[in-house]
Amino acid sequence: MPPTVILVRHAQARHNAEKNFTIPDPDLTEEGHEQCADLRKSLMENPLAQKAGAIIVSPLRRTIQTALRSLDWLIETGVMIEADADWQENSVQPCDTGSTIDKLTQEFPNVDFSKLDPVFPDKTSPAASKYHFTKTAILNRAQSALKNLYARPEQVVIVVSHSAFLRQGVSGYWYFNADYRIFNFAPSNSIEDGFRLEQHQSTREAGGGLGRSWIDPVVLGSELPVEDPDKESDTECNGIGRGY
């Protein structure tokens, strides 16, 4: 039986606060650290989160920092944090491009980077086509991420990822900073149907576990570019389309 999945958006990072998407792999802000405290309290009190047997993170600093600050109570029981490049953010802006694996390994020794795609943090070369900023690549990457989740043995898995990828690629719902939603895998008649998630009523009707996110669903892929957008375009520079 596939696990229940708790999808978490990272807490506020510098690029969110400053609306500056040229900041490389930004850290959480002071407000982001405060948001982690609220997230931590909510997850600690959630019966499903208490059963989590694995934590998967996008290998960017803000998602790792969010996991370490809000899920320390699980980590202390032996639950591992695994970095997975499938869960990184969509765009190729500096804020959405990770640091080198060597740097991350030194900075976050308690995170397991052993299975991280060695092409990371590349998102633009032919070798990194899986991570290109196109509708086809992002939707395919989301299916890869869900396929891997579906096969996991744990009863509950927590994933810390990003707004645009979670909204446009994975679930079709909005996520405020440090908010989360709970899902089960939808029944499927065949592999060709793909992997779909069905949200628990509690987080769907409340607008997330903390009630901070918009309730209205969106169509998967509806905001994603068919081709790689011009890096100097207005869409790229103002954050629209990269999921601010």
PDB file of C-alpha atoms in Angstrom:
ATOM      1  CA  MET A   1       0.000   0.000   0.000  1.00  0.00           C
ATOM      2  CA  PRO A   2       1.493   3.396  -0.959  1.00  0.00           C
ATOM      3  CA  PRO A   3       2.214   5.899   1.793  1.00  0.00           C
ATOM      4  CA  THR A   4       0.246   8.907   2.878  1.00  0.00           C
ATOM      5  CA  VAL A   5       2.174  11.974   1.727  1.00  0.00           C
ATOM      6  CA  ILE A   6       2.537  15.278   3.558  1.00  0.00           C
ATOM      7  CA  LEU A   7       3.704  17.975   1.129  1.00  0.00           C
ATOM      8  CA  VAL A   8       5.325  20.993   2.780  1.00  0.00           C
ATOM      9  CA  ARG A   9       6.424  24.260   1.211  1.00  0.00           C
ATOM     10  CA  HIS A  10       9.610  25.749   2.652  1.00  0.00           C
ATOM     11  CA  ALA A  11       9.392  28.723   5.022  1.00  0.00           C
ATOM     12  CA  GLN A  12      10.068  32.265   3.839  1.00  0.00           C
ATOM     13  CA  ALA A  13      13.514  32.719   2.294  1.00  0.00           C
ATOM     14  CA  ARG A  14      15.337  35.901   1.315  1.00  0.00           C
ATOM     15  CA  HIS A  15      14.148  35.880  -2.296  1.00  0.00           C
ATOM     16  CA  ASN A  16      10.529  35.703  -1.104  1.00  0.00           C
ATOM     17  CA  ALA A  17      10.921  38.646   1.244  1.00  0.00           C
ATOM     18  CA  GLU A  18      13.000  40.805  -1.082  1.00  0.00           C
ATOM     19  CA  LYS A  19      11.333  39.677  -4.345  1.00  0.00           C
ATOM     20  CA  ASN A  20      14.845  39.287  -5.690  1.00  0.00           C
ATOM     21  CA  PHE A  21      15.190  36.085  -7.673  1.00  0.00           C
ATOM     22  CA  THR A  22      18.870  36.630  -8.429  1.00  0.00           C
ATOM     23  CA  ILE A  23      19.943  35.616  -4.884  1.00  0.00           C
ATOM     24  CA  PRO A  24      21.768  32.275  -5.215  1.00  0.00           C
ATOM     25  CA  ASP A  25      20.247  29.426  -3.192  1.00  0.00           C
ATOM     26  CA  PRO A  26      18.903  31.773  -0.477  1.00  0.00           C
ATOM     27  CA  ASP A  27      18.665  31.130   3.255  1.00  0.00           C
ATOM     28  CA  LEU A  28      15.536  31.440   5.365  1.00  0.00           C
ATOM     29  CA  THR A  29      14.732  34.878   6.782  1.00  0.00           C
ATOM     30  CA  GLU A  30      14.066  35.618  10.431  1.00  0.00           C
ATOM     31  CA  GLU A  31      10.361  35.451   9.633  1.00  0.00           C
ATOM     32  CA  GLY A  32      10.996  32.112   7.946  1.00  0.00           C
ATOM     33  CA  HIS A  33      12.506  30.761  11.154  1.00  0.00           C
ATOM     34  CA  GLU A  34       9.414  31.931  13.028  1.00  0.00           C
ATOM     35  CA  GLN A  35       7.204  30.206  10.467  1.00  0.00           C
ATOM     36  CA  CYS A  36       9.141  26.990  11.084  1.00  0.00           C
ATOM     37  CA  ALA A  37       8.131  27.158  14.735  1.00  0.00           C
ATOM     38  CA  ASP A  38       4.438  27.289  13.757  1.00  0.00           C
ATOM     39  CA  LEU A  39       4.923  24.476  11.255  1.00  0.00           C
ATOM     40  CA  ARG A  40       6.762  22.388  13.825  1.00  0.00           C
ATOM     41  CA  LYS A  41       3.971  22.764  16.387  1.00  0.00           C
ATOM     42  CA  SER A  42       1.275  21.860  13.862  1.00  0.00           C
ATOM     43  CA  LEU A  43       3.078  18.779  12.568  1.00  0.00           C
ATOM     44  CA  MET A  44       3.976  17.589  16.063  1.00  0.00           C
ATOM     45  CA  GLU A  45       0.277  17.636  16.917  1.00  0.00           C
ATOM     46  CA  ASN A  46      -0.790  15.891  13.699  1.00  0.00           C
ATOM     47  CA  PRO A  47      -1.405  12.132  14.170  1.00  0.00           C
ATOM     48  CA  LEU A  48      -0.307  11.325  10.625  1.00  0.00           C
ATOM     49  CA  ALA A  49       2.885  13.375  10.804  1.00  0.00           C
ATOM     50  CA  GLN A  50       3.736  11.537  14.012  1.00  0.00           C
ATOM     51  CA  LYS A  51       3.833   8.312  11.974  1.00  0.00           C
ATOM     52  CA  ALA A  52       6.245   9.639   9.330  1.00  0.00           C
ATOM     53  CA  GLY A  53       9.049   7.216   8.576  1.00  0.00           C
ATOM     54  CA  ALA A  54      10.959   9.289   6.037  1.00  0.00           C
ATOM     55  CA  ILE A  55      11.652  12.937   5.210  1.00  0.00           C
ATOM     56  CA  ILE A  56      12.483  13.868   1.631  1.00  0.00           C
ATOM     57  CA  VAL A  57      13.801  17.335   0.792  1.00  0.00           C
ATOM     58  CA  SER A  58      14.570  19.333  -2.283  1.00  0.00           C
ATOM     59  CA  PRO A  59      18.359  19.840  -2.108  1.00  0.00           C
ATOM     60  CA  LEU A  60      18.136  23.608  -1.765  1.00  0.00           C
ATOM     61  CA  ARG A  61      19.184  25.414   1.370  1.00  0.00           C
ATOM     62  CA  ARG A  62      15.743  26.802   2.240  1.00  0.00           C
ATOM     63  CA  THR A  63      14.024  23.413   2.079  1.00  0.00           C
ATOM     64  CA  ILE A  64      16.769  21.693   4.063  1.00  0.00           C
ATOM     65  CA  GLN A  65      16.700  24.451   6.688  1.00  0.00           C
ATOM     66  CA  THR A  66      12.918  24.190   6.928  1.00  0.00           C
ATOM     67  CA  ALA A  67      13.108  20.432   7.490  1.00  0.00           C
ATOM     68  CA  LEU A  68      15.838  20.705  10.101  1.00  0.00           C
ATOM     69  CA  ARG A  69      13.952  23.364  12.060  1.00  0.00           C
ATOM     70  CA  SER A  70      10.429  21.960  11.843  1.00  0.00           C
ATOM     71  CA  LEU A  71      11.054  18.208  11.866  1.00  0.00           C
ATOM     72  CA  ASP A  72      13.870  17.931  14.402  1.00  0.00           C
ATOM     73  CA  TRP A  73      11.534  15.997  16.695  1.00  0.00           C
ATOM     74  CA  LEU A  74      11.274  13.238  14.051  1.00  0.00           C
ATOM     75  CA  ILE A  75      14.961  13.360  13.191  1.00  0.00           C
ATOM     76  CA  GLU A  76      15.807  12.789  16.862  1.00  0.00           C
ATOM     77  CA  THR A  77      13.895   9.488  16.701  1.00  0.00           C
ATOM     78  CA  GLY A  78      16.066   8.272  13.821  1.00  0.00           C
ATOM     79  CA  VAL A  79      13.993   9.359  10.825  1.00  0.00           C
ATOM     80  CA  MET A  80      16.395  10.170   7.994  1.00  0.00           C
ATOM     81  CA  ILE A  81      16.386  13.236   5.721  1.00  0.00           C
ATOM     82  CA  GLU A  82      16.990  12.275   2.106  1.00  0.00           C
ATOM     83  CA  ALA A  83      17.823  14.840  -0.600  1.00  0.00           C
ATOM     84  CA  ASP A  84      16.095  14.267  -3.941  1.00  0.00           C
ATOM     85  CA  ALA A  85      16.635  16.525  -6.969  1.00  0.00           C
ATOM     86  CA  ASP A  86      13.217  15.593  -8.367  1.00  0.00           C
ATOM     87  CA  TRP A  87      11.664  17.880  -5.745  1.00  0.00           C
ATOM     88  CA  GLN A  88      13.614  21.057  -6.577  1.00  0.00           C
ATOM     89  CA  GLU A  89      11.897  24.201  -7.837  1.00  0.00           C
ATOM     90  CA  ASN A  90      10.967  24.759 -11.479  1.00  0.00           C
ATOM     91  CA  SER A  91      12.919  27.713 -12.822  1.00  0.00           C
ATOM     92  CA  VAL A  92      16.585  28.243 -13.616  1.00  0.00           C
ATOM     93  CA  GLN A  93      16.801  31.529 -11.736  1.00  0.00           C
ATOM     94  CA  PRO A  94      19.688  31.715  -9.196  1.00  0.00           C
ATOM     95  CA  CYS A  95      17.214  31.466  -6.308  1.00  0.00           C
ATOM     96  CA  ASP A  96      15.937  28.161  -7.698  1.00  0.00           C
ATOM     97  CA  THR A  97      19.327  26.669  -8.521  1.00  0.00           C
ATOM     98  CA  GLY A  98      21.061  24.727  -5.786  1.00  0.00           C
ATOM     99  CA  SER A  99      24.562  24.847  -4.382  1.00  0.00           C
ATOM    100  CA  THR A 100      27.141  22.203  -5.251  1.00  0.00           C
ATOM    101  CA  ILE A 101      26.789  18.781  -3.680  1.00  0.00           C
ATOM    102  CA  ASP A 102      30.162  19.136  -1.949  1.00  0.00           C
ATOM    103  CA  LYS A 103      29.111  22.409  -0.352  1.00  0.00           C
ATOM    104  CA  LEU A 104      25.766  21.029   0.795  1.00  0.00           C
ATOM    105  CA  THR A 105      27.369  17.899   2.218  1.00  0.00           C
ATOM    106  CA  GLN A 106      29.729  19.980   4.315  1.00  0.00           C
ATOM    107  CA  GLU A 107      27.008  22.360   5.499  1.00  0.00           C
ATOM    108  CA  PHE A 108      24.350  19.745   6.243  1.00  0.00           C
ATOM    109  CA  PRO A 109      26.111  16.575   7.455  1.00  0.00           C
ATOM    110  CA  ASN A 110      22.876  15.106   8.832  1.00  0.00           C
ATOM    111  CA  VAL A 111      21.233  15.004   5.390  1.00  0.00           C
ATOM    112  CA  ASP A 112      21.667  11.955   3.157  1.00  0.00           C
ATOM    113  CA  PHE A 113      22.896  13.123  -0.256  1.00  0.00           C
ATOM    114  CA  SER A 114      24.083   9.658  -1.333  1.00  0.00           C
ATOM    115  CA  LYS A 115      21.253   9.139  -3.844  1.00  0.00           C
ATOM    116  CA  LEU A 116      21.240  12.700  -5.200  1.00  0.00           C
ATOM    117  CA  ASP A 117      21.441  12.872  -8.992  1.00  0.00           C
ATOM    118  CA  PRO A 118      25.093  13.738  -9.748  1.00  0.00           C
ATOM    119  CA  VAL A 119      23.981  16.193 -12.436  1.00  0.00           C
ATOM    120  CA  PHE A 120      22.614  18.464  -9.679  1.00  0.00           C
ATOM    121  CA  PRO A 121      22.582  21.506  -9.517  1.00  0.00           C
ATOM    122  CA  ASP A 122      22.694  21.724 -13.332  1.00  0.00           C
ATOM    123  CA  LYS A 123      19.261  22.518 -14.810  1.00  0.00           C
ATOM    124  CA  THR A 124      20.144  23.769 -18.288  1.00  0.00           C
ATOM    125  CA  SER A 125      22.565  21.422 -20.079  1.00  0.00           C
ATOM    126  CA  PRO A 126      21.465  18.512 -22.285  1.00  0.00           C
ATOM    127  CA  ALA A 127      22.567  16.144 -19.507  1.00  0.00           C
ATOM    128  CA  ALA A 128      20.125  17.889 -17.157  1.00  0.00           C
ATOM    129  CA  SER A 129      17.146  17.751 -19.516  1.00  0.00           C
ATOM    130  CA  LYS A 130      15.029  16.190 -16.755  1.00  0.00           C
ATOM    131  CA  TYR A 131      15.267  19.490 -14.858  1.00  0.00           C
ATOM    132  CA  HIS A 132      14.673  21.910 -17.725  1.00  0.00           C
ATOM    133  CA  PHE A 133      12.148  24.705 -17.219  1.00  0.00           C
ATOM    134  CA  THR A 134       9.504  23.413 -19.617  1.00  0.00           C
ATOM    135  CA  LYS A 135       6.031  22.041 -19.095  1.00  0.00           C
ATOM    136  CA  THR A 136       6.920  18.594 -20.398  1.00  0.00           C
ATOM    137  CA  ALA A 137      10.066  18.260 -18.286  1.00  0.00           C
ATOM    138  CA  ILE A 138       8.410  19.464 -15.076  1.00  0.00           C
ATOM    139  CA  LEU A 139       5.319  17.272 -15.422  1.00  0.00           C
ATOM    140  CA  ASN A 140       7.516  14.261 -16.221  1.00  0.00           C
ATOM    141  CA  ARG A 141       9.749  15.041 -13.237  1.00  0.00           C
ATOM    142  CA  ALA A 142       6.696  15.244 -10.999  1.00  0.00           C
ATOM    143  CA  GLN A 143       5.580  11.817 -12.190  1.00  0.00           C
ATOM    144  CA  SER A 144       9.052  10.458 -11.460  1.00  0.00           C
ATOM    145  CA  ALA A 145       8.908  11.905  -7.945  1.00  0.00           C
ATOM    146  CA  LEU A 146       5.452  10.435  -7.329  1.00  0.00           C
ATOM    147  CA  LYS A 147       6.444   7.050  -8.739  1.00  0.00           C
ATOM    148  CA  ASN A 148       9.318   6.864  -6.280  1.00  0.00           C
ATOM    149  CA  LEU A 149       7.039   7.878  -3.400  1.00  0.00           C
ATOM    150  CA  TYR A 150       4.435   5.309  -4.391  1.00  0.00           C
ATOM    151  CA  ALA A 151       6.974   2.510  -4.035  1.00  0.00           C
ATOM    152  CA  ARG A 152       8.241   3.517  -0.594  1.00  0.00           C
ATOM    153  CA  PRO A 153       7.545   1.178   2.329  1.00  0.00           C
ATOM    154  CA  GLU A 154       6.830   3.812   4.972  1.00  0.00           C
ATOM    155  CA  GLN A 155       3.280   4.460   6.154  1.00  0.00           C
ATOM    156  CA  VAL A 156       3.742   8.252   5.981  1.00  0.00           C
ATOM    157  CA  VAL A 157       6.358  10.310   4.121  1.00  0.00           C
ATOM    158  CA  ILE A 158       6.955  14.046   4.548  1.00  0.00           C
ATOM    159  CA  VAL A 159       8.310  15.986   1.560  1.00  0.00           C
ATOM    160  CA  VAL A 160       9.669  19.538   1.848  1.00  0.00           C
ATOM    161  CA  SER A 161       9.620  21.223  -1.535  1.00  0.00           C
ATOM    162  CA  HIS A 162       8.599  24.417  -3.352  1.00  0.00           C
ATOM    163  CA  SER A 163       5.439  26.318  -4.206  1.00  0.00           C
ATOM    164  CA  ALA A 164       5.508  26.227  -8.006  1.00  0.00           C
ATOM    165  CA  PHE A 165       6.607  22.617  -8.331  1.00  0.00           C
ATOM    166  CA  LEU A 166       4.052  21.400  -5.803  1.00  0.00           C
ATOM    167  CA  ARG A 167       1.293  23.500  -7.349  1.00  0.00           C
ATOM    168  CA  GLN A 168       2.017  23.117 -11.063  1.00  0.00           C
ATOM    169  CA  GLY A 169       3.681  19.727 -11.222  1.00  0.00           C
ATOM    170  CA  VAL A 170       2.489  17.589  -8.340  1.00  0.00           C
ATOM    171  CA  SER A 171      -0.773  18.466  -6.607  1.00  0.00           C
ATOM    172  CA  GLY A 172      -2.660  21.333  -8.265  1.00  0.00           C
ATOM    173  CA  TYR A 173      -3.007  23.346  -5.047  1.00  0.00           C
ATOM    174  CA  TRP A 174      -1.483  26.526  -3.593  1.00  0.00           C
ATOM    175  CA  TYR A 175       1.015  26.556  -0.722  1.00  0.00           C
ATOM    176  CA  PHE A 176       1.879  29.527   1.475  1.00  0.00           C
ATOM    177  CA  ASN A 177       5.357  29.577   3.005  1.00  0.00           C
ATOM    178  CA  ALA A 178       5.649  26.827   5.648  1.00  0.00           C
ATOM    179  CA  ASP A 179       2.160  25.487   4.997  1.00  0.00           C
ATOM    180  CA  TYR A 180       1.410  21.863   4.140  1.00  0.00           C
ATOM    181  CA  ARG A 181      -1.213  19.570   2.668  1.00  0.00           C
ATOM    182  CA  ILE A 182      -1.908  15.868   3.197  1.00  0.00           C
ATOM    183  CA  PHE A 183      -2.586  13.415   0.361  1.00  0.00           C
ATOM    184  CA  ASN A 184      -3.195   9.792  -0.455  1.00  0.00           C
ATOM    185  CA  PHE A 185      -2.499   8.301  -3.863  1.00  0.00           C
ATOM    186  CA  ALA A 186      -5.579   8.121  -6.055  1.00  0.00           C
ATOM    187  CA  PRO A 187      -6.678   4.699  -7.313  1.00  0.00           C
ATOM    188  CA  SER A 188      -5.354   3.904 -10.775  1.00  0.00           C
ATOM    189  CA  ASN A 189      -6.540   1.382 -13.356  1.00  0.00           C
ATOM    190  CA  SER A 190      -3.251   1.261 -15.280  1.00  0.00           C
ATOM    191  CA  ILE A 191       0.286   2.623 -15.387  1.00  0.00           C
ATOM    192  CA  GLU A 192      -0.738   4.777 -18.330  1.00  0.00           C
ATOM    193  CA  ASP A 193      -3.069   6.732 -16.016  1.00  0.00           C
ATOM    194  CA  GLY A 194      -0.056   8.161 -14.212  1.00  0.00           C
ATOM    195  CA  PHE A 195       0.234   8.895 -10.512  1.00  0.00           C
ATOM    196  CA  ARG A 196      -2.320  11.265  -8.977  1.00  0.00           C
ATOM    197  CA  LEU A 197      -2.863  12.525  -5.444  1.00  0.00           C
ATOM    198  CA  GLU A 198      -6.133  13.021  -3.589  1.00  0.00           C
ATOM    199  CA  GLN A 199      -6.040  15.567  -0.816  1.00  0.00           C
ATOM    200  CA  HIS A 200      -7.406  14.923   2.645  1.00  0.00           C
ATOM    201  CA  GLN A 201     -10.534  16.906   3.374  1.00  0.00           C
ATOM    202  CA  SER A 202      -8.974  18.510   6.449  1.00  0.00           C
ATOM    203  CA  THR A 203      -6.263  20.394   4.562  1.00  0.00           C
ATOM    204  CA  ARG A 204      -8.281  20.903   1.374  1.00  0.00           C
ATOM    205  CA  GLU A 205     -11.130  22.746   3.066  1.00  0.00           C
ATOM    206  CA  ALA A 206      -8.946  24.682   5.500  1.00  0.00           C
ATOM    207  CA  GLY A 207      -6.447  25.907   2.916  1.00  0.00           C
ATOM    208  CA  GLY A 208      -3.550  23.823   4.238  1.00  0.00           C
ATOM    209  CA  GLY A 209      -2.546  22.434   7.593  1.00  0.00           C
ATOM    210  CA  LEU A 210      -1.993  25.947   8.926  1.00  0.00           C
ATOM    211  CA  GLY A 211      -4.914  27.398   6.974  1.00  0.00           C
ATOM    212  CA  ARG A 212      -2.723  29.995   5.234  1.00  0.00           C
ATOM    213  CA  SER A 213      -2.993  28.877   1.608  1.00  0.00           C
ATOM    214  CA  TRP A 214      -5.554  29.645  -1.085  1.00  0.00           C
ATOM    215  CA  ILE A 215      -8.251  26.996  -1.348  1.00  0.00           C
ATOM    216  CA  ASP A 216      -8.944  27.102  -5.096  1.00  0.00           C
ATOM    217  CA  PRO A 217      -7.258  24.318  -7.110  1.00  0.00           C
ATOM    218  CA  VAL A 218      -5.300  24.953 -10.301  1.00  0.00           C
ATOM    219  CA  VAL A 219      -4.772  22.893 -13.444  1.00  0.00           C
ATOM    220  CA  LEU A 220      -1.456  21.055 -13.447  1.00  0.00           C
ATOM    221  CA  GLY A 221       0.979  22.611 -15.894  1.00  0.00           C
ATOM    222  CA  SER A 222      -1.259  25.570 -16.687  1.00  0.00           C
ATOM    223  CA  GLU A 223       1.395  28.182 -15.838  1.00  0.00           C
ATOM    224  CA  LEU A 224       4.399  26.344 -17.247  1.00  0.00           C
ATOM    225  CA  PRO A 225       6.246  27.350 -20.441  1.00  0.00           C
ATOM    226  CA  VAL A 226       6.102  24.991 -23.394  1.00  0.00           C
ATOM    227  CA  GLU A 227       9.671  25.951 -24.316  1.00  0.00           C
ATOM    228  CA  ASP A 228      12.551  27.331 -22.260  1.00  0.00           C
ATOM    229  CA  PRO A 229      11.666  30.999 -21.656  1.00  0.00           C
ATOM    230  CA  ASP A 230      14.065  33.808 -22.452  1.00  0.00           C
ATOM    231  CA  LYS A 231      16.131  34.423 -19.311  1.00  0.00           C
ATOM    232  CA  GLU A 232      15.666  38.166 -19.738  1.00  0.00           C
ATOM    233  CA  SER A 233      11.908  38.071 -20.234  1.00  0.00           C
ATOM    234  CA  ASP A 234       9.526  39.898 -17.921  1.00  0.00           C
ATOM    235  CA  THR A 235       8.039  36.607 -16.789  1.00  0.00           C
ATOM    236  CA  GLU A 236      11.413  35.330 -15.663  1.00  0.00           C
ATOM    237  CA  CYS A 237      12.464  38.520 -13.916  1.00  0.00           C
ATOM    238  CA  ASN A 238       9.313  39.364 -11.988  1.00  0.00           C
ATOM    239  CA  GLY A 239       8.788  35.894 -10.606  1.00  0.00           C
ATOM    240  CA  ILE A 240       5.475  35.203 -12.336  1.00  0.00           C
ATOM    241  CA  GLY A 241       5.718  31.688 -13.655  1.00  0.00           C
ATOM    242  CA  ARG A 242       8.459  30.594 -11.250  1.00  0.00           C
ATOM    243  CA  GLY A 243       5.934  30.322  -8.435  1.00  0.00           C
ATOM    244  CA  TYR A 244       6.595  33.158  -6.050  1.00  0.00           C
TER     245      TYR A 244
END
